[in-house]
Amino acid sequence: MSETVISVEHLSKRYQLGVIGTGTFKDDAKVWFAKLRGKPNPLAKIGEEDYGNRDGDILWALRDVDFTVPKGEALGIIGRNGAGKSTLLKILARVTTPTLGHVHVRGRIASLLEVGTGFHPELTGRENIFLNGAIMGMTRAEVTRKLDEIIDFSGVERFIDTPVKRYSSGMYVRLAFAVAAYLEPEILIVDEVLAVGDAEFQKKCLGKMGDVAHEGRTVLFVSHNMNAIEQLCSRCILLKAGQIEEISDNVRGVINNYYSNSFEVNSQGLWTNQENQYVDPNFYPLSFSLVNENNEVINSSVRNDSLISVQITAKIELVDPSLTIGYAIYTEDGELLYWSYQTDADENQWTKIRPGIWRFQSNLPKRMLNEGEYRLELIASLHFRKWLLEPLHSVPTINLSIRGGLSDSALWIIKRPGLLAPVITWETEEILDNEK
Amino acid sequence: MSHSTKSETLSDKWDLDISPQRGWFDLQLGDLWRYRDLVKLFVWRDFVAGYKQTILGPFWYVIQPILSTIVFTIVFGNVAKLSTDGTPPFLFYLAGNTIWGYFAGCFLATSNTFVNNAAIFGKVYFPRLSVPVSVVISNIISFAIRMVVFLVFWVYFLIIGVKLQPNIWILMLPVLLLIMAGLGLGFGIIVSSLTTKYRDLQQLVGFGVQLLMYLSPVIYPVSSVAGIWRVLIYVNPMTPIIEVFRLAFLGTSALNPIWLLYSGGFAVVVMFIGLLLFNHTEASFMDTV
């Protein structure tokens, strides 16, 4: 048995929901003074139960989590949003402290919860390599030694002495990841950072992380990309509501468990903003649904040649010309198929939006999706300025199950391999002798 | 060797123990030393990045004290006709501004450590203290520039024959800086720890420092104050520092330099309280900020 490098014992983290204190001394004093006179909390909203500030709702983001990681293991951590993955990473990264329990670590630990932490826009690429390296715990000598390799890996040699504020976002991320890639810690903790960058770059990152794992260093990897988890990890933890649901060497098995779990909870084609979770005046979503040709919500499997419409209703209070609304569709493995926006047409054809309640509707292409389970996320942004609903960040989600209707052919009636199953027209003609 | 003893010897060798509470006195200053390269880079970044894309660059360090000294000379010297103990008003105010500028700079810049760095503190661990410590050091660079400005005028006044009496107290300058660094850092990290809970403190610090300046002998000599005000000014730990600075370069002071011991003691106490509070806040602030 190889040496244990991380030992997590009875780890728990409690969060106080709602506001901790009121944020200003004046308001704290008001609350305190009212309490003193036996009056109700003057700042509590009407209709809201008065918990007081000290005994507000309590959430256990992690509860009694125990596991150990041997040296050289690549451990994947998966779970739905809010299952406690980020909290676990934050504790391991020493960004926050646990409420109960301990973590023991042997060796240098580096966490990549984000690439490019501490980059200063006014400094050049080269200067930022040193700064970022130091923030991650490298000494100046170490960075100097690896400088050429880092620059080489980043692929931005030509701009290395230009301030990073002039970089494209792609260059920025590449440079930032390059620094992280050469950290060479004994233990590397990686969050969803691979979700950024283009496909080629993601491949490069995954390759680099694979190298790290093969060199006998330990990797903890959190992701929604199940293919990456399966490729990279030798063991996998499934977190559910702050506890370990499953931990096993059978990575495929854990991933399947995750899917059966998550689809059972929400297998519906309708989401409504019941808890008023999203209330942006630019885009206040009311519902997000999949409907059939009779405008009925689709809650069971449908054929891929039937009419499936994505329907979004929303209240627009504040009109912003760059508002883009759409959806992202993922396979059950978490692989993104595509994004689609209401603005995917010539600008002249866009509908001018006024304040009010609007419906946005779009049909899924017929006979394109393969049999399987799909997840659709509602996304919205002020184009290139601000995400209102950012993909993979706890946005409204609905599910779709496709069964049958693959083709009219007698030879194609069961699921074929491949992400998509489009029926594509073929032209077949005989080549006559005299044309030769 | 049995299995259990083996695992015991192993668990003794953990490099890092992440646990719920950290002792009030577990300051982890060794970590700060290990990250000294980061402190150096922060100092350099603050200095370089602060003036990129400005027209005058580091000349701002020169312009600021000269302009405010001119204003002081006109308002307090010519209009209000405050005493300057017989030294040229311009030099008197410049001396006050130069030395006060370091303390004020340290205090103001360290007082928003947590709130300003919340984004980066939320993503990666490094000793949080490296941020305020680097601020105190980078302020020494700007102090050095302002000190050169002061010396230029000082030499000019010496040459034109104004009676100044520079003396051996000049050698105390590093000690003055050290005490001011302690005071600025101490007060700054106390405030930054408290601002994680109460944002209004930030508003307070801005004009608090301004008010404190009027409670320090920056625009008047100690000798011109009497009664209850004199007590207040003596309580202020910055008073001996400013007075000793003037004594060293201008040769005038109504205060026994022994009061520096009081300032030094004050700095040690404030630093200590600051470190404890900062350390305590560091552990939990990500959940409250």
XYZ file of C-alpha atoms in Angstrom:
725
model
C 0.000 0.000 0.000
C 1.418 3.338 -0.883
C 1.731 6.164 1.544
C -1.324 8.239 2.423
C -0.896 11.885 1.468
C -4.310 13.277 2.333
C -6.390 12.112 5.214
C -9.809 13.671 5.705
C -11.436 12.897 9.055
C -15.030 13.693 10.031
C -14.919 16.844 7.982
C -17.979 19.065 8.354
C -18.751 22.578 7.296
C -21.707 24.581 8.480
C -22.959 27.693 6.772
C -25.322 30.200 8.177
C -27.946 30.931 5.569
C -29.098 34.473 5.096
C -27.238 37.499 6.273
C -24.622 37.237 8.957
C -24.954 40.381 10.949
C -26.513 43.177 8.957
C -23.328 44.512 7.445
C -23.330 47.927 9.011
C -22.792 48.889 12.580
C -25.775 51.210 12.532
C -28.177 48.413 11.619
C -26.665 46.000 14.100
C -27.146 48.633 16.762
C -30.788 49.131 15.704
C -31.522 45.420 15.954
C -29.826 45.201 19.288
C -31.624 48.260 20.645
C -35.012 46.916 19.497
C -34.295 43.615 21.198
C -33.429 45.460 24.360
C -36.838 47.146 24.361
C -38.590 43.869 23.582
C -39.672 45.078 20.129
C -39.518 42.866 17.013
C -36.549 43.102 14.705
C -37.116 46.363 12.795
C -35.194 45.099 9.783
C -36.991 41.792 9.351
C -39.040 41.808 6.181
C -42.806 41.654 6.607
C -44.111 38.140 6.230
C -40.698 36.701 6.891
C -40.264 34.771 10.051
C -37.966 36.480 12.495
C -35.143 34.097 13.140
C -32.971 36.820 14.599
C -29.468 36.997 13.279
C -27.914 34.402 15.474
C -30.252 31.479 14.917
C -30.862 31.859 11.217
C -31.111 28.825 8.987
C -28.188 26.467 9.089
C -26.853 24.506 6.172
C -24.366 21.693 6.463
C -22.438 21.926 3.209
C -20.329 18.967 4.306
C -21.251 16.452 6.938
C -18.874 13.939 8.425
C -16.828 13.299 5.309
C -14.071 10.705 5.675
C -11.622 9.502 3.082
C -7.925 9.070 2.435
C -5.943 9.552 -0.712
C -2.823 7.473 -1.371
C 0.141 8.988 -3.119
C -0.107 9.106 -6.901
C -3.856 8.708 -7.097
C -6.060 10.760 -9.388
C -9.280 11.155 -7.460
C -12.384 12.531 -9.138
C -15.071 14.315 -7.157
C -18.534 14.572 -8.674
C -21.966 15.565 -7.504
C -24.813 17.881 -8.279
C -24.555 21.612 -7.693
C -24.692 22.219 -3.969
C -23.512 18.718 -3.069
C -20.460 20.146 -1.311
C -17.747 19.752 -3.944
C -16.659 23.367 -3.909
C -16.735 23.537 -0.141
C -14.514 20.480 0.069
C -12.055 22.013 -2.382
C -12.071 25.326 -0.558
C -11.210 23.626 2.697
C -8.413 21.622 1.068
C -7.149 24.799 -0.585
C -7.153 26.487 2.853
C -9.394 29.256 1.615
C -11.898 28.525 4.333
C -11.805 26.476 7.510
C -13.908 23.461 8.439
C -16.469 23.674 11.239
C -15.541 20.241 12.548
C -12.988 17.588 11.700
C -9.486 17.610 10.334
C -7.540 17.277 7.150
C -3.945 16.095 7.267
C -1.752 16.628 4.268
C 1.729 15.417 3.459
C 3.664 17.300 0.807
C 3.181 20.593 -0.964
C -0.380 21.207 -2.018
C -1.416 23.572 -4.772
C -4.964 24.435 -5.651
C -6.282 25.632 -8.944
C -9.736 26.891 -8.129
C -9.285 29.453 -10.863
C -6.531 30.181 -13.353
C -4.827 33.527 -13.348
C -5.541 34.437 -9.732
C -3.848 37.727 -8.981
C -2.987 38.590 -12.564
C -2.520 42.331 -12.773
C -3.806 43.823 -16.035
C -1.119 46.512 -16.205
C 1.785 44.085 -15.883
C 3.263 42.197 -18.821
C 2.861 38.486 -19.387
C 6.351 37.817 -18.107
C 5.834 39.905 -14.979
C 2.538 38.172 -14.291
C 4.168 34.758 -14.518
C 6.368 35.702 -11.597
C 3.536 37.259 -9.620
C 1.106 34.415 -10.219
C 3.803 31.837 -9.503
C 4.588 33.476 -6.188
C 0.914 33.617 -5.220
C 0.726 29.892 -5.886
C 3.685 29.365 -3.599
C 6.641 29.156 -5.964
C 9.861 30.916 -5.130
C 11.406 33.347 -7.559
C 14.211 30.895 -8.287
C 11.751 28.146 -9.225
C 9.874 30.409 -11.613
C 13.095 31.614 -13.215
C 14.154 28.019 -13.768
C 10.871 27.113 -15.470
C 10.255 30.425 -17.226
C 11.133 29.245 -20.731
C 9.007 26.121 -20.446
C 6.068 28.111 -19.116
C 6.261 30.626 -21.955
C 6.622 27.806 -24.434
C 3.622 25.906 -23.083
C 1.465 29.029 -23.110
C 2.109 29.706 -26.784
C 2.095 33.486 -26.315
C 5.865 34.089 -26.776
C 5.286 37.021 -29.108
C 3.240 38.956 -26.577
C 5.111 37.995 -23.436
C 6.281 41.574 -22.860
C 2.869 43.127 -23.538
C 0.554 44.027 -20.648
C -1.975 41.249 -20.208
C -4.882 43.684 -20.470
C -4.197 43.658 -24.220
C -4.482 39.868 -24.382
C -7.489 38.085 -25.824
C -9.308 36.038 -23.231
C -7.915 32.877 -24.825
C -4.322 34.047 -24.507
C -4.953 35.118 -20.945
C -6.248 31.704 -19.948
C -3.443 29.893 -21.771
C -0.780 31.902 -19.997
C -2.484 31.435 -16.645
C -2.807 27.698 -17.077
C 0.802 27.435 -18.185
C 1.947 28.855 -14.854
C -0.263 26.425 -12.986
C 0.910 23.513 -15.114
C 4.486 24.050 -14.019
C 3.759 24.438 -10.330
C 4.841 20.850 -9.787
C 3.314 20.385 -6.373
C 3.069 16.941 -4.809
C -0.700 17.371 -4.629
C -2.735 19.267 -7.195
C -6.341 20.266 -6.629
C -8.222 21.303 -9.744
C -11.691 22.759 -10.021
C -13.815 23.198 -13.123
C -11.093 25.367 -14.691
C -11.039 23.191 -17.756
C -14.463 24.477 -18.682
C -12.740 27.538 -20.099
C -10.756 27.811 -23.283
C -11.199 26.175 -26.656
C -11.336 22.451 -27.294
C -7.678 22.217 -28.293
C -6.594 23.979 -25.153
C -8.816 21.802 -22.992
C -7.171 18.762 -24.518
C -3.763 20.178 -23.707
C -4.795 20.821 -20.108
C -6.203 17.343 -19.691
C -3.007 15.911 -21.165
C -0.923 17.913 -18.744
C -3.024 16.781 -15.810
C -2.694 13.209 -16.978
C 1.093 13.646 -17.024
C 1.005 14.998 -13.504
C -0.922 11.962 -12.349
C 1.400 9.551 -14.140
C 4.455 11.158 -12.603
C 3.278 9.790 -9.279
C 1.840 13.011 -8.014
C -1.628 13.189 -6.542
C -4.513 14.934 -8.286
C -7.937 15.833 -6.943
C -10.223 16.792 -9.757
C -13.718 18.239 -9.612
C -15.686 18.418 -12.811
C -19.049 18.126 -14.477
C -17.343 16.652 -17.504
C -17.789 12.951 -16.895
C -15.615 11.977 -19.847
C -12.706 13.861 -18.354
C -13.313 12.257 -14.967
C -13.435 8.826 -16.527
C -10.296 9.394 -18.581
C -8.243 10.879 -15.819
C -9.287 9.404 -12.519
C -8.521 6.068 -10.955
C -11.052 6.529 -8.164
C -14.132 8.645 -7.797
C -16.196 10.155 -4.995
C -19.875 10.957 -5.442
C -21.043 13.632 -3.030
C -24.701 14.092 -2.252
C -26.049 16.715 0.135
C -22.695 17.101 1.830
C -22.062 13.412 2.382
C -20.205 10.726 0.530
C -22.782 8.743 -1.428
C -20.247 6.437 -3.026
C -16.489 6.116 -3.244
C -15.022 3.460 -5.487
C -12.325 2.409 -7.947
C -15.125 1.652 -10.368
C -15.261 5.154 -11.811
C -17.817 4.223 -14.466
C -20.066 2.791 -11.767
C -19.907 5.935 -9.632
C -20.699 8.056 -12.666
C -23.723 5.903 -13.476
C -24.858 6.223 -9.896
C -24.594 9.999 -10.279
C -26.773 9.968 -13.380
C -29.441 7.703 -11.984
C -29.477 9.937 -8.931
C -29.702 13.207 -10.722
C -32.253 12.225 -13.331
C -34.567 10.713 -10.802
C -34.701 13.967 -8.881
C -35.631 16.134 -11.831
C -36.833 14.302 -14.890
C -39.191 17.027 -15.864
C -39.503 19.155 -18.913
C -40.707 22.146 -16.935
C -38.947 24.556 -14.652
C -40.631 27.510 -13.029
C -39.132 30.301 -10.992
C -41.035 29.291 -7.876
C -38.561 30.386 -5.296
C -37.845 33.614 -7.157
C -34.275 32.506 -7.317
C -33.447 34.593 -10.351
C -34.735 38.147 -10.286
C -32.597 40.211 -12.629
C -34.555 43.184 -14.038
C -32.890 42.603 -17.436
C -34.173 39.073 -17.519
C -36.529 37.633 -14.931
C -37.227 34.050 -16.063
C -40.718 32.754 -15.317
C -40.558 29.337 -16.922
C -38.289 27.135 -19.007
C -39.919 24.135 -20.624
C -40.066 21.606 -23.409
C -43.443 21.373 -25.111
C -44.967 19.275 -27.896
C -47.064 20.455 -30.851
C -50.141 20.773 -28.583
C -48.197 23.062 -26.257
C -48.157 20.395 -23.537
C -45.100 19.985 -21.311
C -43.044 16.934 -22.268
C -42.467 14.793 -19.187
C -41.693 11.427 -20.723
C -39.489 10.024 -23.456
C -40.189 11.289 -26.942
C -39.194 10.237 -30.430
C -36.457 12.228 -32.031
C -38.622 12.919 -35.068
C -41.412 14.505 -33.029
C -41.805 18.235 -32.595
C -39.974 19.381 -29.469
C -40.019 23.085 -28.654
C -37.916 24.865 -26.110
C -40.057 27.544 -24.530
C -38.793 30.339 -22.324
C -41.059 32.908 -20.723
C -39.598 35.868 -18.936
C -40.377 39.276 -17.596
C -38.217 42.049 -18.987
C -38.261 45.120 -16.771
C -35.137 46.798 -18.024
C -34.434 46.613 -21.737
C -30.849 46.024 -22.753
C -30.128 45.790 -26.485
C -27.424 43.188 -25.961
C -29.655 40.740 -24.091
C -29.140 37.241 -25.447
C -31.289 34.362 -24.296
C -30.876 30.754 -25.167
C -30.114 27.306 -23.948
C -27.246 24.872 -23.723
C -27.836 21.188 -24.296
C -25.669 18.488 -22.742
C -25.524 14.740 -23.132
C -25.836 12.555 -20.070
C -22.040 12.426 -19.918
C -21.984 16.176 -19.420
C -20.642 16.764 -22.911
C -21.890 20.045 -24.349
C -23.687 19.594 -27.684
C -24.325 23.210 -28.554
C -25.556 26.608 -27.431
C -28.410 28.325 -29.202
C -29.483 31.955 -28.825
C -32.513 33.967 -29.917
C -30.039 36.323 -31.598
C -28.623 33.673 -33.964
C -29.838 35.561 -37.020
C -29.125 38.739 -38.913
C -29.537 41.762 -36.683
C -32.425 43.111 -38.822
C -34.489 40.085 -37.959
C -34.233 40.409 -34.190
C -37.474 41.247 -32.449
C -37.270 44.556 -30.668
C -37.942 43.915 -27.014
C -40.009 46.264 -24.875
C -40.623 45.953 -21.119
C -43.215 43.271 -20.487
C -43.650 39.516 -20.431
C -42.215 37.664 -23.404
C -42.118 34.171 -24.761
C -39.115 32.835 -26.668
C -39.593 29.602 -28.533
C -37.383 27.430 -30.695
C -37.789 23.946 -32.104
C -35.123 21.322 -31.569
C -33.885 20.035 -34.919
C -35.727 16.845 -35.769
C -33.767 13.631 -36.214
C -30.509 14.962 -34.935
C -30.264 13.874 -31.296
C -29.308 10.313 -30.547
C -31.282 8.162 -28.146
C -30.415 9.078 -24.610
C -30.881 11.535 -21.795
C -30.199 15.227 -22.295
C -29.984 18.151 -19.974
C -30.898 21.658 -21.094
C -29.696 24.718 -19.265
C -31.287 28.132 -19.590
C -28.613 30.711 -20.350
C -28.811 34.458 -20.601
C -26.292 37.211 -20.832
C -25.670 40.791 -21.770
C -23.499 39.852 -24.680
C -19.770 40.047 -23.863
C -20.506 42.069 -20.748
C -22.163 40.017 -18.101
C -23.593 36.570 -17.551
C -27.106 36.701 -16.151
C -27.380 32.913 -16.189
C -24.027 31.291 -16.794
C -23.859 27.717 -18.075
C -22.776 25.185 -15.423
C -23.377 27.725 -12.637
C -26.615 26.560 -11.005
C -28.934 27.783 -13.716
C -32.494 26.557 -14.445
C -32.302 23.049 -15.858
C -34.758 20.725 -17.575
C -34.314 17.212 -18.890
C -35.199 15.446 -22.080
C -35.264 11.770 -22.859
C -35.118 10.657 -26.491
C -36.285 7.189 -27.440
C -37.009 6.012 -30.959
C -37.872 7.731 -34.176
C -34.283 7.412 -35.334
C -34.955 6.851 -39.013
C -37.456 5.519 -41.523
C -35.007 2.853 -42.504
C -35.631 -0.747 -41.601
C -31.908 -1.138 -41.029
C -31.585 1.645 -38.483
C -33.913 1.083 -35.610
C -31.605 0.840 -32.633
C -29.223 3.362 -31.157
C -26.010 3.875 -33.081
C -22.723 4.983 -31.560
C -22.026 8.700 -31.704
C -23.120 11.857 -29.973
C -25.599 12.696 -32.723
C -27.821 10.609 -34.930
C -28.674 12.835 -37.871
C -30.447 11.446 -40.860
C -28.490 12.793 -43.786
C -29.592 12.654 -47.364
C -27.642 10.443 -49.749
C -27.667 10.667 -53.495
C -27.112 7.424 -55.260
C -26.813 7.196 -59.019
C -25.444 4.793 -61.438
C -22.371 5.777 -63.390
C -23.060 4.816 -66.999
C -20.366 3.405 -69.246
C -20.446 6.264 -71.766
C -19.595 8.847 -69.093
C -16.262 7.238 -68.253
C 7.891 -2.600 14.151
C 4.171 -3.258 14.466
C 1.656 -1.723 12.130
C 0.130 0.647 14.646
C 3.420 2.219 15.647
C 4.254 2.645 12.010
C 1.109 4.595 11.316
C 1.770 6.663 14.392
C 5.186 7.660 13.206
C 3.649 8.481 9.843
C 0.957 10.694 11.278
C 3.623 12.609 13.124
C 5.045 13.640 9.804
C 2.016 15.483 8.402
C 3.144 18.706 6.799
C -0.155 20.429 7.161
C -3.077 20.137 9.517
C -6.292 21.856 8.493
C -8.537 22.138 11.512
C -11.527 24.198 12.633
C -9.963 26.527 15.106
C -6.617 28.086 15.112
C -5.238 29.263 18.420
C -5.314 33.010 18.982
C -1.560 32.945 19.313
C -0.786 30.600 16.429
C 0.316 33.442 14.167
C 2.093 31.312 11.536
C 4.749 33.902 10.953
C 7.021 31.172 9.573
C 4.664 30.893 6.618
C 5.097 34.588 5.952
C 8.849 34.105 5.817
C 8.468 31.226 3.362
C 6.450 33.511 1.097
C 8.980 36.360 1.243
C 9.346 36.275 -2.544
C 5.649 37.016 -2.791
C 6.025 39.995 -0.459
C 8.831 41.308 -2.658
C 6.709 40.892 -5.778
C 3.728 42.614 -4.180
C 5.952 45.574 -3.282
C 7.243 45.753 -6.798
C 3.767 45.337 -8.317
C 2.261 48.125 -6.203
C 5.028 50.447 -7.258
C 5.183 49.571 -10.955
C 1.499 49.016 -11.633
C 0.377 52.033 -9.656
C 1.883 54.446 -12.116
C 1.643 52.639 -15.440
C -0.429 54.641 -17.888
C -0.087 57.840 -15.895
C 1.579 60.856 -17.501
C 3.717 61.897 -14.577
C 4.475 58.447 -13.156
C 6.427 58.477 -9.900
C 6.518 62.283 -10.001
C 3.174 62.124 -8.230
C 5.155 61.212 -5.128
C 6.944 64.544 -5.505
C 3.967 66.656 -6.493
C 1.599 65.554 -3.743
C 3.651 66.702 -0.729
C 4.791 69.915 -2.414
C 1.255 70.946 -3.328
C -0.202 70.193 0.080
C 2.727 71.974 1.737
C 2.080 75.051 -0.386
C -1.590 74.963 0.648
C -0.601 74.594 4.309
C 1.887 77.443 4.034
C -0.758 79.749 2.593
C -3.655 78.713 4.832
C -1.975 78.074 8.159
C 1.140 80.185 7.758
C -0.003 83.291 5.895
C -3.735 83.400 6.672
C -4.007 81.846 10.130
C -0.466 82.850 11.077
C 0.216 79.770 13.209
C 3.595 79.672 14.939
C 6.294 77.476 13.423
C 8.812 77.850 16.240
C 10.878 80.302 14.203
C 11.626 77.963 11.305
C 10.587 78.819 7.726
C 6.902 77.807 7.456
C 7.412 76.004 4.134
C 10.107 73.756 5.553
C 8.161 73.280 8.773
C 5.054 72.022 6.964
C 7.064 69.999 4.474
C 8.756 68.180 7.347
C 5.388 67.450 8.942
C 3.876 66.287 5.659
C 6.801 64.062 4.773
C 6.774 62.135 7.996
C 2.977 62.072 8.385
C 2.594 60.854 4.794
C 4.259 57.559 5.611
C 2.024 56.764 8.557
C -1.146 57.841 6.765
C -0.172 55.877 3.659
C 0.440 52.687 5.625
C -2.735 53.051 7.646
C -5.040 53.814 4.732
C -3.624 51.205 2.383
C -3.636 48.356 4.908
C -7.073 49.142 6.303
C -8.939 47.562 3.384
C -6.824 44.434 3.028
C -9.634 41.911 3.369
C -12.350 43.684 1.456
C -10.116 44.675 -1.463
C -8.549 41.249 -1.799
C -11.643 39.159 -1.209
C -11.606 37.803 -4.771
C -8.048 36.550 -4.642
C -8.249 35.409 -1.000
C -11.230 33.305 -2.014
C -9.278 31.370 -4.594
C -5.856 30.604 -3.251
C -4.069 30.338 0.036
C -1.043 32.384 0.894
C -0.271 34.114 4.180
C -2.777 36.978 4.159
C -0.383 39.082 6.183
C 1.907 39.318 3.155
C -0.475 41.899 1.651
C -0.361 44.525 4.432
C 3.324 43.843 5.068
C 4.111 44.512 1.416
C 2.081 47.732 1.577
C 4.155 48.969 4.496
C 7.346 48.201 2.597
C 6.245 49.753 -0.685
C 5.301 52.881 1.213
C 8.950 53.135 2.265
C 9.827 53.633 -1.391
C 7.398 56.506 -1.748
C 8.592 57.878 1.567
C 12.174 57.800 0.269
C 11.152 59.861 -2.755
C 9.356 62.401 -0.595
C 12.346 62.438 1.750
C 14.586 63.383 -1.173
C 12.229 66.253 -1.980
C 12.412 67.362 1.624
C 16.212 67.143 1.661
C 16.470 69.222 -1.518
C 14.521 72.073 0.078
C 16.299 71.563 3.377
C 19.719 71.917 1.744
C 18.460 74.957 -0.157
C 17.360 76.637 3.080
C 20.704 75.715 4.705
C 22.597 77.283 1.798
C 20.649 80.523 1.823
C 21.647 80.802 5.473
C 18.475 80.069 7.389
C 19.417 79.059 10.914
C 18.663 75.316 11.127
C 20.344 73.019 13.605
C 20.561 69.505 12.220
C 21.903 67.133 14.820
C 22.654 63.584 15.853
C 18.933 62.728 16.113
C 18.994 62.354 12.330
C 20.353 58.872 12.950
C 17.026 58.034 14.578
C 15.209 58.216 11.229
C 15.127 54.419 10.691
C 13.735 54.005 14.206
C 11.034 56.584 13.459
C 10.130 54.687 10.302
C 10.010 51.401 12.155
C 7.681 52.769 14.823
C 5.447 54.357 12.188
C 5.367 51.112 10.211
C 4.255 49.341 13.378
C 1.573 51.911 14.122
C 0.296 52.113 10.535
C 0.273 48.348 10.060
C -1.222 47.711 13.490
C -4.078 50.192 13.135
C -4.565 49.199 9.498
C -4.982 45.482 10.102
C -7.238 46.095 13.103
C -9.524 48.160 10.896
C -9.303 45.705 8.005
C -10.286 42.869 10.331
C -13.277 44.804 11.608
C -14.390 45.940 8.144
C -15.124 42.336 7.194
C -18.104 42.734 9.499
C -18.813 46.463 9.425
C -18.290 48.169 6.116
C -18.992 51.630 7.546
C -15.584 51.589 9.209
C -14.051 52.146 5.806
C -15.801 55.479 5.485
C -14.624 56.377 8.942
C -10.969 55.643 8.291
C -10.722 58.167 5.457
C -11.612 61.183 7.478
C -10.418 59.620 10.735
C -6.871 59.849 9.413
C -7.564 63.436 8.368
C -8.818 64.308 11.860
C -5.890 62.519 13.457
C -3.555 64.732 11.447
C -5.025 67.798 13.117
C -4.453 66.096 16.468
C -0.783 65.658 15.514
C 1.735 68.477 15.395
C 1.854 68.484 11.590
C 0.680 72.059 11.058
C 1.653 73.489 14.431
C 4.432 72.873 16.948
C 3.649 71.235 20.301
C 4.886 74.395 21.982
C 1.911 76.375 20.661
C -0.696 74.172 22.321
C -1.860 74.376 25.902
C -4.339 72.913 28.352
C -6.529 69.947 27.559
C -5.446 69.967 23.921
C -1.889 69.470 25.003
C -2.866 66.277 26.869
C -4.678 64.969 23.800
C -1.680 65.656 21.625
C 0.655 63.960 24.072
C -1.540 60.862 24.083
C -1.215 60.656 20.309
C 1.680 58.263 19.581
C 2.513 60.141 16.375
C 3.389 63.327 18.257
C 6.870 62.282 19.452
C 7.733 60.939 15.996
C 6.931 64.191 14.211
C 8.620 66.238 16.909
C 11.809 64.153 16.875
C 11.918 64.396 13.092
C 11.739 68.198 13.295
C 14.263 68.194 16.136
C 16.676 66.178 14.019
C 16.507 68.267 10.862
C 15.335 71.696 12.033
C 16.630 71.696 15.570
C 13.380 72.829 17.161
C 11.195 70.825 19.467
C 9.430 71.411 22.734
C 9.177 67.712 23.472
C 11.632 65.494 25.295
C 12.718 62.793 22.808
C 12.278 60.230 25.576
C 8.592 60.245 24.569
C 9.658 58.102 21.622
C 9.697 55.162 24.012
C 5.995 55.754 24.533
C 5.400 55.687 20.759
C 7.454 52.531 20.427
C 5.553 50.817 23.222
C 2.263 51.940 21.702
C 3.321 50.521 18.319
C 4.205 47.154 19.846
C 0.850 46.897 21.600
C -1.156 47.950 18.529
C 0.805 45.580 16.294
C 0.207 42.734 18.685
C -3.537 43.347 18.955
C -3.643 43.804 15.180
C -1.856 40.529 14.505
C -4.162 38.603 16.826
C -7.301 40.090 15.281
C -6.024 39.684 11.737
C -5.047 36.100 12.323
C -8.411 35.364 13.871
C -10.293 37.025 11.013
C -8.182 35.357 8.331
C -9.511 31.936 9.260
C -13.191 32.736 8.880
C -13.583 35.822 6.770
C -14.384 34.037 3.506
C -17.696 32.965 5.058
C -18.648 36.431 6.246
C -17.299 38.864 3.707
